[in-house]
PDB file of C-alpha atoms and ligand atoms in Angstrom:
ATOM      1  CA  UNK A  81     123.631   7.164  65.141  1.00 96.00           C
ATOM      2  CA  UNK A  82     125.596   3.974  65.694  1.00 98.00           C
ATOM      3  CA  UNK A  83     127.464   4.185  69.011  1.00 98.00           C
ATOM      4  CA  UNK A  84     129.722   1.513  70.470  1.00 98.00           C
ATOM      5  CA  UNK A  85     130.647   1.237  74.143  1.00 98.00           C
ATOM      6  CA  UNK A  86     133.996  -0.479  74.676  1.00 99.00           C
ATOM      7  CA  UNK A  87     135.469  -1.480  78.037  1.00 98.00           C
ATOM      8  CA  UNK A  88     138.982  -2.688  78.803  1.00 98.00           C
ATOM      9  CA  UNK A  89     140.504  -5.020  81.391  1.00 98.00           C
ATOM     10  CA  UNK A  90     138.912  -5.669  84.788  1.00 98.00           C
ATOM     11  CA  UNK A  91     135.840  -3.542  84.042  1.00 98.00           C
ATOM     12  CA  UNK A  92     133.920  -6.848  84.027  1.00 98.00           C
ATOM     13  CA  UNK A  93     134.692  -7.055  87.761  1.00 98.00           C
ATOM     14  CA  UNK A  94     132.931  -3.803  88.651  1.00 98.00           C
ATOM     15  CA  UNK A  95     130.688  -4.241  91.646  1.00 96.00           C
ATOM     16  CA  UNK A  96     133.215  -6.272  93.604  1.00 97.00           C
ATOM     17  CA  UNK A  97     136.446  -4.672  92.378  1.00 97.00           C
ATOM     18  CA  UNK A  98     137.743  -1.998  94.805  1.00 96.00           C
ATOM     19  CA  UNK A  99     134.239  -0.655  95.485  1.00 96.00           C
ATOM     20  CA  UNK A 100     135.660   2.278  97.459  1.00 95.00           C
ATOM     21  CA  UNK A 101     137.261   3.474  94.196  1.00 96.00           C
ATOM     22  CA  UNK A 102     134.866   2.199  91.518  1.00 97.00           C
ATOM     23  CA  UNK A 103     131.531   1.940  93.337  1.00 95.00           C
ATOM     24  CA  UNK A 104     129.121  -0.957  93.772  1.00 96.00           C
ATOM     25  CA  UNK A 105     127.438  -1.009  90.364  1.00 97.00           C
ATOM     26  CA  UNK A 106     128.228  -3.884  88.024  1.00 98.00           C
ATOM     27  CA  UNK A 107     129.211  -3.375  84.388  1.00 98.00           C
ATOM     28  CA  UNK A 108     125.963  -5.074  83.360  1.00 98.00           C
ATOM     29  CA  UNK A 109     123.926  -2.612  85.399  1.00 98.00           C
ATOM     30  CA  UNK A 110     125.822   0.371  83.958  1.00 98.00           C
ATOM     31  CA  UNK A 111     125.374  -1.024  80.442  1.00 98.00           C
ATOM     32  CA  UNK A 112     121.625  -1.408  81.004  1.00 98.00           C
ATOM     33  CA  UNK A 113     121.366   2.275  81.950  1.00 98.00           C
ATOM     34  CA  UNK A 114     123.337   3.322  78.859  1.00 98.00           C
ATOM     35  CA  UNK A 115     121.261   0.979  76.710  1.00 98.00           C
ATOM     36  CA  UNK A 116     118.035   2.592  77.963  1.00 98.00           C
ATOM     37  CA  UNK A 117     119.414   6.042  77.150  1.00 98.00           C
ATOM     38  CA  UNK A 118     120.633   5.004  73.685  1.00 98.00           C
ATOM     39  CA  UNK A 119     117.339   3.293  72.850  1.00 98.00           C
ATOM     40  CA  UNK A 120     115.294   6.275  74.068  1.00 98.00           C
ATOM     41  CA  UNK A 121     117.386   8.548  71.851  1.00 97.00           C
ATOM     42  CA  UNK A 122     117.032   6.360  68.773  1.00 97.00           C
ATOM     43  CA  UNK A 123     120.629   5.157  68.526  1.00 98.00           C
ATOM     44  CA  UNK A 124     121.971   1.786  67.458  1.00 98.00           C
ATOM     45  CA  UNK A 125     124.560   0.357  69.821  1.00 98.00           C
ATOM     46  CA  UNK A 126     126.874  -2.446  70.788  1.00 98.00           C
ATOM     47  CA  UNK A 127     128.619  -3.208  74.081  1.00 98.00           C
ATOM     48  CA  UNK A 128     132.008  -4.899  74.227  1.00 98.00           C
ATOM     49  CA  UNK A 129     134.438  -5.720  77.016  1.00 98.00           C
ATOM     50  CA  UNK A 130     137.746  -7.527  76.852  1.00 98.00           C
ATOM     51  CA  UNK A 131     140.733  -8.106  79.078  1.00 98.00           C
ATOM     52  CA  UNK A 132     142.964  -8.405  75.999  1.00 98.00           C
ATOM     53  CA  UNK A 133     144.595  -5.565  74.109  1.00 98.00           C
ATOM     54  CA  UNK A 134     144.351  -7.395  70.772  1.00 98.00           C
ATOM     55  CA  UNK A 135     140.632  -8.054  71.133  1.00 99.00           C
ATOM     56  CA  UNK A 136     140.039  -4.366  71.892  1.00 99.00           C
ATOM     57  CA  UNK A 137     142.034  -3.394  68.800  1.00 99.00           C
ATOM     58  CA  UNK A 138     140.109  -5.887  66.652  1.00 98.00           C
ATOM     59  CA  UNK A 139     136.845  -4.381  67.912  1.00 99.00           C
ATOM     60  CA  UNK A 140     138.007  -0.842  67.123  1.00 98.00           C
ATOM     61  CA  UNK A 141     139.002  -1.945  63.609  1.00 98.00           C
ATOM     62  CA  UNK A 142     135.623  -3.665  63.188  1.00 98.00           C
ATOM     63  CA  UNK A 143     133.941  -0.346  64.012  1.00 98.00           C
ATOM     64  CA  UNK A 144     135.299   1.028  60.739  1.00 98.00           C
ATOM     65  CA  UNK A 145     133.742  -1.796  58.681  1.00 97.00           C
ATOM     66  CA  UNK A 146     130.478  -1.435  60.597  1.00 98.00           C
ATOM     67  CA  UNK A 147     130.381   2.318  59.897  1.00 98.00           C
ATOM     68  CA  UNK A 148     130.136   3.213  63.556  1.00 98.00           C
ATOM     69  CA  UNK A 149     129.577   6.935  64.129  1.00 98.00           C
ATOM     70  CA  UNK A 150     131.150   7.210  67.560  1.00 98.00           C
ATOM     71  CA  UNK A 151     132.852   5.254  70.315  1.00 99.00           C
ATOM     72  CA  UNK A 152     132.841   5.627  74.100  1.00 99.00           C
ATOM     73  CA  UNK A 153     135.803   3.752  75.535  1.00 99.00           C
ATOM     74  CA  UNK A 154     137.083   3.021  78.999  1.00 98.00           C
ATOM     75  CA  UNK A 155     140.496   1.563  78.165  1.00 98.00           C
ATOM     76  CA  UNK A 156     141.078   0.881  81.912  1.00 98.00           C
ATOM     77  CA  UNK A 157     144.783   0.264  82.658  1.00 98.00           C
ATOM     78  CA  UNK A 158     145.585   0.330  78.913  1.00 98.00           C
ATOM     79  CA  UNK A 159     144.853   4.045  79.155  1.00 98.00           C
ATOM     80  CA  UNK A 160     148.270   4.559  80.591  1.00 98.00           C
ATOM     81  CA  UNK A 161     150.467   2.618  78.184  1.00 98.00           C
ATOM     82  CA  UNK A 162     148.727   1.184  75.121  1.00 98.00           C
ATOM     83  CA  UNK A 163     150.125   2.945  72.088  1.00 98.00           C
ATOM     84  CA  UNK A 164     148.527   0.143  70.073  1.00 98.00           C
ATOM     85  CA  UNK A 165     145.014   1.211  71.156  1.00 99.00           C
ATOM     86  CA  UNK A 166     145.965   4.840  70.511  1.00 98.00           C
ATOM     87  CA  UNK A 167     147.082   3.878  66.995  1.00 98.00           C
ATOM     88  CA  UNK A 168     143.918   1.827  66.383  1.00 99.00           C
ATOM     89  CA  UNK A 169     141.713   4.819  67.257  1.00 98.00           C
ATOM     90  CA  UNK A 170     143.816   7.094  65.053  1.00 98.00           C
ATOM     91  CA  UNK A 171     143.616   4.548  62.229  1.00 98.00           C
ATOM     92  CA  UNK A 172     139.831   4.319  62.174  1.00 98.00           C
ATOM     93  CA  UNK A 173     139.365   8.029  62.791  1.00 98.00           C
ATOM     94  CA  UNK A 174     135.970   7.567  64.480  1.00 98.00           C
ATOM     95  CA  UNK A 175     135.079  10.268  67.054  1.00 98.00           C
ATOM     96  CA  UNK A 176     135.829   8.706  70.441  1.00 98.00           C
ATOM     97  CA  UNK A 177     135.283   9.830  74.023  1.00 99.00           C
ATOM     98  CA  UNK A 178     137.531   8.360  76.720  1.00 98.00           C
ATOM     99  CA  UNK A 179     135.766   7.726  80.022  1.00 98.00           C
ATOM    100  CA  UNK A 180     136.865   6.740  83.515  1.00 98.00           C
ATOM    101  CA  UNK A 181     134.826   6.051  86.605  1.00 98.00           C
ATOM    102  CA  UNK A 182     137.554   7.348  88.905  1.00 98.00           C
ATOM    103  CA  UNK A 183     139.262  10.748  88.797  1.00 98.00           C
ATOM    104  CA  UNK A 184     142.485   9.546  87.174  1.00 98.00           C
ATOM    105  CA  UNK A 185     144.176  12.926  87.626  1.00 96.00           C
ATOM    106  CA  UNK A 186     143.745  12.767  91.417  1.00 95.00           C
ATOM    107  CA  UNK A 187     145.119   9.251  91.895  1.00 96.00           C
ATOM    108  CA  UNK A 188     148.530   7.583  91.659  1.00 96.00           C
ATOM    109  CA  UNK A 189     151.087   9.342  89.458  1.00 96.00           C
ATOM    110  CA  UNK A 190     151.027   6.584  86.802  1.00 95.00           C
ATOM    111  CA  UNK A 191     147.289   7.166  86.232  1.00 97.00           C
ATOM    112  CA  UNK A 192     147.636  10.864  85.424  1.00 96.00           C
ATOM    113  CA  UNK A 193     148.892  10.184  81.907  1.00 96.00           C
ATOM    114  CA  UNK A 194     146.602   8.908  79.195  1.00 98.00           C
ATOM    115  CA  UNK A 195     148.237   7.834  75.954  1.00 98.00           C
ATOM    116  CA  UNK A 196     144.705   7.345  74.574  1.00 98.00           C
ATOM    117  CA  UNK A 197     143.467  10.905  75.155  1.00 98.00           C
ATOM    118  CA  UNK A 198     145.384  12.402  72.182  1.00 98.00           C
ATOM    119  CA  UNK A 199     143.424  10.044  69.907  1.00 98.00           C
ATOM    120  CA  UNK A 200     140.065  11.129  71.401  1.00 98.00           C
ATOM    121  CA  UNK A 201     137.806  14.160  71.071  1.00 98.00           C
ATOM    122  CA  UNK A 202     137.654  14.428  74.867  1.00 98.00           C
ATOM    123  CA  UNK A 203     137.797  12.741  78.239  1.00 98.00           C
ATOM    124  CA  UNK A 204     135.300  12.320  81.099  1.00 98.00           C
ATOM    125  CA  UNK A 205     136.802  11.212  84.398  1.00 98.00           C
ATOM    126  CA  UNK A 206     135.702  11.012  88.005  1.00 98.00           C
ATOM    127  CA  UNK A 207     131.907  10.793  87.925  1.00 98.00           C
ATOM    128  CA  UNK A 208     131.574   7.092  88.715  1.00 97.00           C
ATOM    129  CA  UNK A 209     129.168   5.222  86.478  1.00 97.00           C
ATOM    130  CA  UNK A 210     127.738   8.574  85.316  1.00 97.00           C
ATOM    131  CA  UNK A 211     130.998   9.142  83.402  1.00 98.00           C
ATOM    132  CA  UNK A 212     129.666   6.764  80.744  1.00 98.00           C
ATOM    133  CA  UNK A 213     126.377   8.600  80.272  1.00 98.00           C
ATOM    134  CA  UNK A 214     128.185  11.948  80.225  1.00 98.00           C
ATOM    135  CA  UNK A 215     130.557  10.478  77.649  1.00 98.00           C
ATOM    136  CA  UNK A 216     127.647   9.351  75.475  1.00 98.00           C
ATOM    137  CA  UNK A 217     126.028  12.785  75.751  1.00 98.00           C
ATOM    138  CA  UNK A 218     129.299  14.540  74.858  1.00 98.00           C
ATOM    139  CA  UNK A 219     129.607  12.252  71.842  1.00 98.00           C
ATOM    140  CA  UNK A 220     126.007  12.970  70.768  1.00 97.00           C
ATOM    141  CA  UNK A 221     126.670  16.705  70.990  1.00 97.00           C
ATOM    142  CA  UNK A 222     129.830  16.358  68.939  1.00 98.00           C
ATOM    143  CA  UNK A 223     128.166  14.194  66.280  1.00 97.00           C
ATOM    144  CA  UNK A 224     125.136  16.470  65.999  1.00 94.00           C
ATOM    145  CA  UNK A 225     127.425  19.464  65.374  1.00 90.00           C
ATOM    146  CA  UNK A 226     129.483  17.434  62.888  1.00 84.00           C
ATOM    147  CA  UNK A 227     126.327  16.537  60.936  1.00 78.00           C
ATOM    148  CA  UNK A 228     124.697  20.002  61.132  1.00 77.00           C
TER     149      UNK A 228
HETATM  150  C1  DQA B 510     139.817   3.293  85.182  1.00 95.42           C
HETATM  151  C2  DQA B 510     141.090   3.975  85.713  1.00 95.42           C
HETATM  152  C3  DQA B 510     142.331   3.188  85.344  1.00 95.42           C
HETATM  153  O1  DQA B 510     143.487   3.817  85.875  1.00 95.42           O
HETATM  154  C4  DQA B 510     142.247   1.780  85.918  1.00 95.42           C
HETATM  155  O2  DQA B 510     143.370   1.026  85.501  1.00 95.42           O
HETATM  156  C5  DQA B 510     140.971   1.099  85.578  1.00 95.42           C
HETATM  157  C6  DQA B 510     139.718   1.852  85.638  1.00 95.42           C
HETATM  158  C7  DQA B 510     138.526   4.012  85.631  1.00 95.42           C
HETATM  159  O3  DQA B 510     137.495   3.779  85.026  1.00 95.42           O
HETATM  160  O4  DQA B 510     138.559   4.777  86.601  1.00 95.42           O
HETATM  161  O5  DQA B 510     140.937  -0.112  85.361  1.00 95.42           O
HETATM  162  O6  DQA B 510     139.854   3.336  83.760  1.00 95.42           O
END
């Protein structure tokens, strides 16, 4: 399978960014763990992070041309208001899992709503860096059923 991991704004600052909320692991360290898992399970992959909405949308559109099987995305703050990222995911129609390190439903009121979730097959939230691996595993399960 070809699986892309996409991260939105400020995820590049993990490790130093509000460690009480997001933990001490860097994005690079989290990506290395996911990369090991994806390699061990025979998947092709790509990692992408941007602080810009347009760049994230371009990457999602590129996934269609590259015949990507599934996406794991942490849209970060765009989760809560980017209808453009929602539309991009709907447009490419690639199975996508939304992930969050923090438990967005237990935080400030503005974080409870995800405008991205309706364009995704599911959401993993609140397990720290493990949310990504759980997201990848949920995607694998979904894709294996889809291809059965
Ligand atoms: C986040 C949660 C968002 O509300 C926040 O804006 C982020 C990170 C998370 O992974 O917990 O940047 O997506």
